Amino acid sequence: QVQLVESGGGLVQAGGSLRLSCAASGRTFSSYVMGWFRQAPGKEREFVAAIPWSGGTTSYADSLKGRFTISRENAKNTVYLQMNSLKPEDTAVYYCAGNPGSGWSNWGQGTQVTVSS
């Protein structure tokens, strides 16, 4: 059974940085694309970034390019989201997700990120 466990969220001042981690377990992820999504209060869940587990081109929401960076560490089965120059509008629950090729079918429980002004 696939498990995705996020960590690293918290409260940060505007302009600060956070690094989220997603520890993946339960199977081999070499064929997966891993991603981060977020959901702010009263809003729909939105795509943040994605990275193929086996390497290749990363993708980002246009509005976040240049501030957020997704990466992976295969030896630790972990995906990261480095978030810099955080803004209050980045406040959301951030979710790690896995896509085996048929859609985003695996989700973590989420980690809260709160950016104060």
C-alpha positions as protocol buffer text, in pm:
chain_id: "A"
residue {
  index: 1
  type: GLN
  ca { x: 0 y: 0 z: 0 }
}
residue {
  index: 2
  type: VAL
  ca { x: 138 y: 336 z: -103 }
}
residue {
  index: 3
  type: GLN
  ca { x: 197 y: 582 z: 179 }
}
residue {
  index: 4
  type: LEU
  ca { x: 291 y: 946 z: 135 }
}
residue {
  index: 5
  type: VAL
  ca { x: 375 y: 1139 z: 449 }
}
residue {
  index: 6
  type: GLU
  ca { x: 435 y: 1512 z: 435 }
}
residue {
  index: 7
  type: SER
  ca { x: 630 y: 1715 z: 687 }
}
residue {
  index: 8
  type: GLY
  ca { x: 794 y: 2054 z: 717 }
}
residue {
  index: 9
  type: GLY
  ca { x: 494 y: 2283 z: 728 }
}
residue {
  index: 10
  type: GLY
  ca { x: 455 y: 2557 z: 983 }
}
residue {
  index: 11
  type: LEU
  ca { x: 421 y: 2928 z: 1044 }
}
residue {
  index: 12
  type: VAL
  ca { x: 660 y: 3165 z: 868 }
}
residue {
  index: 13
  type: GLN
  ca { x: 674 y: 3538 z: 809 }
}
residue {
  index: 14
  type: ALA
  ca { x: 629 y: 3681 z: 463 }
}
residue {
  index: 15
  type: GLY
  ca { x: 955 y: 3669 z: 274 }
}
residue {
  index: 16
  type: GLY
  ca { x: 1069 y: 3357 z: 458 }
}
residue {
  index: 17
  type: SER
  ca { x: 1134 y: 3005 z: 336 }
}
residue {
  index: 18
  type: LEU
  ca { x: 1018 y: 2655 z: 414 }
}
residue {
  index: 19
  type: ARG
  ca { x: 1111 y: 2314 z: 280 }
}
residue {
  index: 20
  type: LEU
  ca { x: 843 y: 2050 z: 268 }
}
residue {
  index: 21
  type: SER
  ca { x: 927 y: 1682 z: 257 }
}
residue {
  index: 22
  type: CYS
  ca { x: 724 y: 1388 z: 132 }
}
residue {
  index: 23
  type: ALA
  ca { x: 837 y: 1044 z: 240 }
}
residue {
  index: 24
  type: ALA
  ca { x: 707 y: 773 z: 9 }
}
residue {
  index: 25
  type: SER
  ca { x: 678 y: 405 z: 93 }
}
residue {
  index: 26
  type: GLY
  ca { x: 492 y: 91 z: -1 }
}
residue {
  index: 27
  type: ARG
  ca { x: 623 y: 20 z: -350 }
}
residue {
  index: 28
  type: THR
  ca { x: 876 y: 110 z: -615 }
}
residue {
  index: 29
  type: PHE
  ca { x: 813 y: 457 z: -748 }
}
residue {
  index: 30
  type: SER
  ca { x: 1041 y: 455 z: -1051 }
}
residue {
  index: 31
  type: SER
  ca { x: 748 y: 486 z: -1291 }
}
residue {
  index: 32
  type: TYR
  ca { x: 571 y: 755 z: -1092 }
}
residue {
  index: 33
  type: VAL
  ca { x: 543 y: 1126 z: -1132 }
}
residue {
  index: 34
  type: MET
  ca { x: 538 y: 1292 z: -791 }
}
residue {
  index: 35
  type: GLY
  ca { x: 372 y: 1622 z: -729 }
}
residue {
  index: 36
  type: TRP
  ca { x: 273 y: 1888 z: -482 }
}
residue {
  index: 37
  type: PHE
  ca { x: -68 y: 2046 z: -467 }
}
residue {
  index: 38
  type: ARG
  ca { x: -216 y: 2299 z: -228 }
}
residue {
  index: 39
  type: GLN
  ca { x: -558 y: 2400 z: -104 }
}
residue {
  index: 40
  type: ALA
  ca { x: -630 y: 2734 z: 56 }
}
residue {
  index: 41
  type: PRO
  ca { x: -940 y: 2792 z: 271 }
}
residue {
  index: 42
  type: GLY
  ca { x: -1247 y: 2825 z: 55 }
}
residue {
  index: 43
  type: LYS
  ca { x: -1058 y: 2743 z: -263 }
}
residue {
  index: 44
  type: GLU
  ca { x: -1012 y: 2437 z: -480 }
}
residue {
  index: 45
  type: ARG
  ca { x: -701 y: 2227 z: -467 }
}
residue {
  index: 46
  type: GLU
  ca { x: -444 y: 2353 z: -716 }
}
residue {
  index: 47
  type: PHE
  ca { x: -133 y: 2213 z: -880 }
}
residue {
  index: 48
  type: VAL
  ca { x: 201 y: 2341 z: -750 }
}
residue {
  index: 49
  type: ALA
  ca { x: 479 y: 2134 z: -904 }
}
residue {
  index: 50
  type: ALA
  ca { x: 568 y: 1788 z: -1033 }
}
residue {
  index: 51
  type: ILE
  ca { x: 876 y: 1578 z: -1097 }
}
residue {
  index: 52
  type: PRO
  ca { x: 925 y: 1237 z: -1256 }
}
residue {
  index: 53
  type: TRP
  ca { x: 1071 y: 995 z: -1005 }
}
residue {
  index: 54
  type: SER
  ca { x: 1313 y: 859 z: -1265 }
}
residue {
  index: 55
  type: GLY
  ca { x: 1436 y: 1203 z: -1360 }
}
residue {
  index: 56
  type: GLY
  ca { x: 1343 y: 1448 z: -1629 }
}
residue {
  index: 57
  type: THR
  ca { x: 1167 y: 1775 z: -1667 }
}
residue {
  index: 58
  type: THR
  ca { x: 1001 y: 1935 z: -1370 }
}
residue {
  index: 59
  type: SER
  ca { x: 685 y: 2138 z: -1407 }
}
residue {
  index: 60
  type: TYR
  ca { x: 540 y: 2424 z: -1206 }
}
residue {
  index: 61
  type: ALA
  ca { x: 233 y: 2636 z: -1180 }
}
residue {
  index: 62
  type: ASP
  ca { x: 314 y: 2948 z: -1379 }
}
residue {
  index: 63
  type: SER
  ca { x: 248 y: 3175 z: -1084 }
}
residue {
  index: 64
  type: LEU
  ca { x: 503 y: 2992 z: -867 }
}
residue {
  index: 65
  type: LYS
  ca { x: 797 y: 2962 z: -1106 }
}
residue {
  index: 66
  type: GLY
  ca { x: 1111 y: 3113 z: -962 }
}
residue {
  index: 67
  type: ARG
  ca { x: 1000 y: 3087 z: -600 }
}
residue {
  index: 68
  type: PHE
  ca { x: 928 y: 2715 z: -556 }
}
residue {
  index: 69
  type: THR
  ca { x: 1157 y: 2426 z: -645 }
}
residue {
  index: 70
  type: ILE
  ca { x: 1067 y: 2057 z: -648 }
}
residue {
  index: 71
  type: SER
  ca { x: 1336 y: 1792 z: -611 }
}
residue {
  index: 72
  type: ARG
  ca { x: 1373 y: 1430 z: -512 }
}
residue {
  index: 73
  type: GLU
  ca { x: 1620 y: 1213 z: -326 }
}
residue {
  index: 74
  type: ASN
  ca { x: 1581 y: 860 z: -454 }
}
residue {
  index: 75
  type: ALA
  ca { x: 1796 y: 701 z: -186 }
}
residue {
  index: 76
  type: LYS
  ca { x: 1555 y: 832 z: 78 }
}
residue {
  index: 77
  type: ASN
  ca { x: 1238 y: 788 z: -128 }
}
residue {
  index: 78
  type: THR
  ca { x: 1166 y: 1152 z: -54 }
}
residue {
  index: 79
  type: VAL
  ca { x: 1038 y: 1441 z: -258 }
}
residue {
  index: 80
  type: TYR
  ca { x: 1095 y: 1800 z: -148 }
}
residue {
  index: 81
  type: LEU
  ca { x: 936 y: 2136 z: -214 }
}
residue {
  index: 82
  type: GLN
  ca { x: 1158 y: 2431 z: -140 }
}
residue {
  index: 83
  type: MET
  ca { x: 951 y: 2746 z: -102 }
}
residue {
  index: 84
  type: ASN
  ca { x: 1120 y: 3085 z: -98 }
}
residue {
  index: 85
  type: SER
  ca { x: 997 y: 3444 z: -75 }
}
residue {
  index: 86
  type: LEU
  ca { x: 675 y: 3321 z: 76 }
}
residue {
  index: 87
  type: LYS
  ca { x: 366 y: 3540 z: 60 }
}
residue {
  index: 88
  type: PRO
  ca { x: 50 y: 3538 z: 271 }
}
residue {
  index: 89
  type: GLU
  ca { x: -137 y: 3404 z: -32 }
}
residue {
  index: 90
  type: ASP
  ca { x: 80 y: 3092 z: -18 }
}
residue {
  index: 91
  type: THR
  ca { x: -105 y: 2997 z: 300 }
}
residue {
  index: 92
  type: ALA
  ca { x: -265 y: 2658 z: 238 }
}
residue {
  index: 93
  type: VAL
  ca { x: -257 y: 2291 z: 317 }
}
residue {
  index: 94
  type: TYR
  ca { x: 10 y: 2137 z: 97 }
}
residue {
  index: 95
  type: TYR
  ca { x: -36 y: 1783 z: -29 }
}
residue {
  index: 96
  type: CYS
  ca { x: 207 y: 1538 z: -178 }
}
residue {
  index: 97
  type: ALA
  ca { x: 67 y: 1319 z: -455 }
}
residue {
  index: 98
  type: GLY
  ca { x: 174 y: 1030 z: -673 }
}
residue {
  index: 99
  type: ASN
  ca { x: 75 y: 956 z: -1031 }
}
residue {
  index: 100
  type: PRO
  ca { x: 159 y: 607 z: -1161 }
}
residue {
  index: 101
  type: GLY
  ca { x: 58 y: 710 z: -1510 }
}
residue {
  index: 102
  type: SER
  ca { x: -317 y: 692 z: -1477 }
}
residue {
  index: 103
  type: GLY
  ca { x: -379 y: 1004 z: -1272 }
}
residue {
  index: 104
  type: TRP
  ca { x: -307 y: 1144 z: -928 }
}
residue {
  index: 105
  type: SER
  ca { x: -421 y: 843 z: -730 }
}
residue {
  index: 106
  type: ASN
  ca { x: -207 y: 857 z: -419 }
}
residue {
  index: 107
  type: TRP
  ca { x: -226 y: 1141 z: -167 }
}
residue {
  index: 108
  type: GLY
  ca { x: -70 y: 1231 z: 163 }
}
residue {
  index: 109
  type: GLN
  ca { x: -256 y: 1375 z: 456 }
}
residue {
  index: 110
  type: GLY
  ca { x: -130 y: 1728 z: 397 }
}
residue {
  index: 111
  type: THR
  ca { x: 80 y: 1974 z: 593 }
}
residue {
  index: 112
  type: GLN
  ca { x: -29 y: 2324 z: 689 }
}
residue {
  index: 113
  type: VAL
  ca { x: 174 y: 2622 z: 572 }
}
residue {
  index: 114
  type: THR
  ca { x: 81 y: 2960 z: 717 }
}
residue {
  index: 115
  type: VAL
  ca { x: 251 y: 3278 z: 601 }
}
residue {
  index: 116
  type: SER
  ca { x: 198 y: 3584 z: 819 }
}
residue {
  index: 117
  type: SER
  ca { x: 217 y: 3937 z: 685 }
}
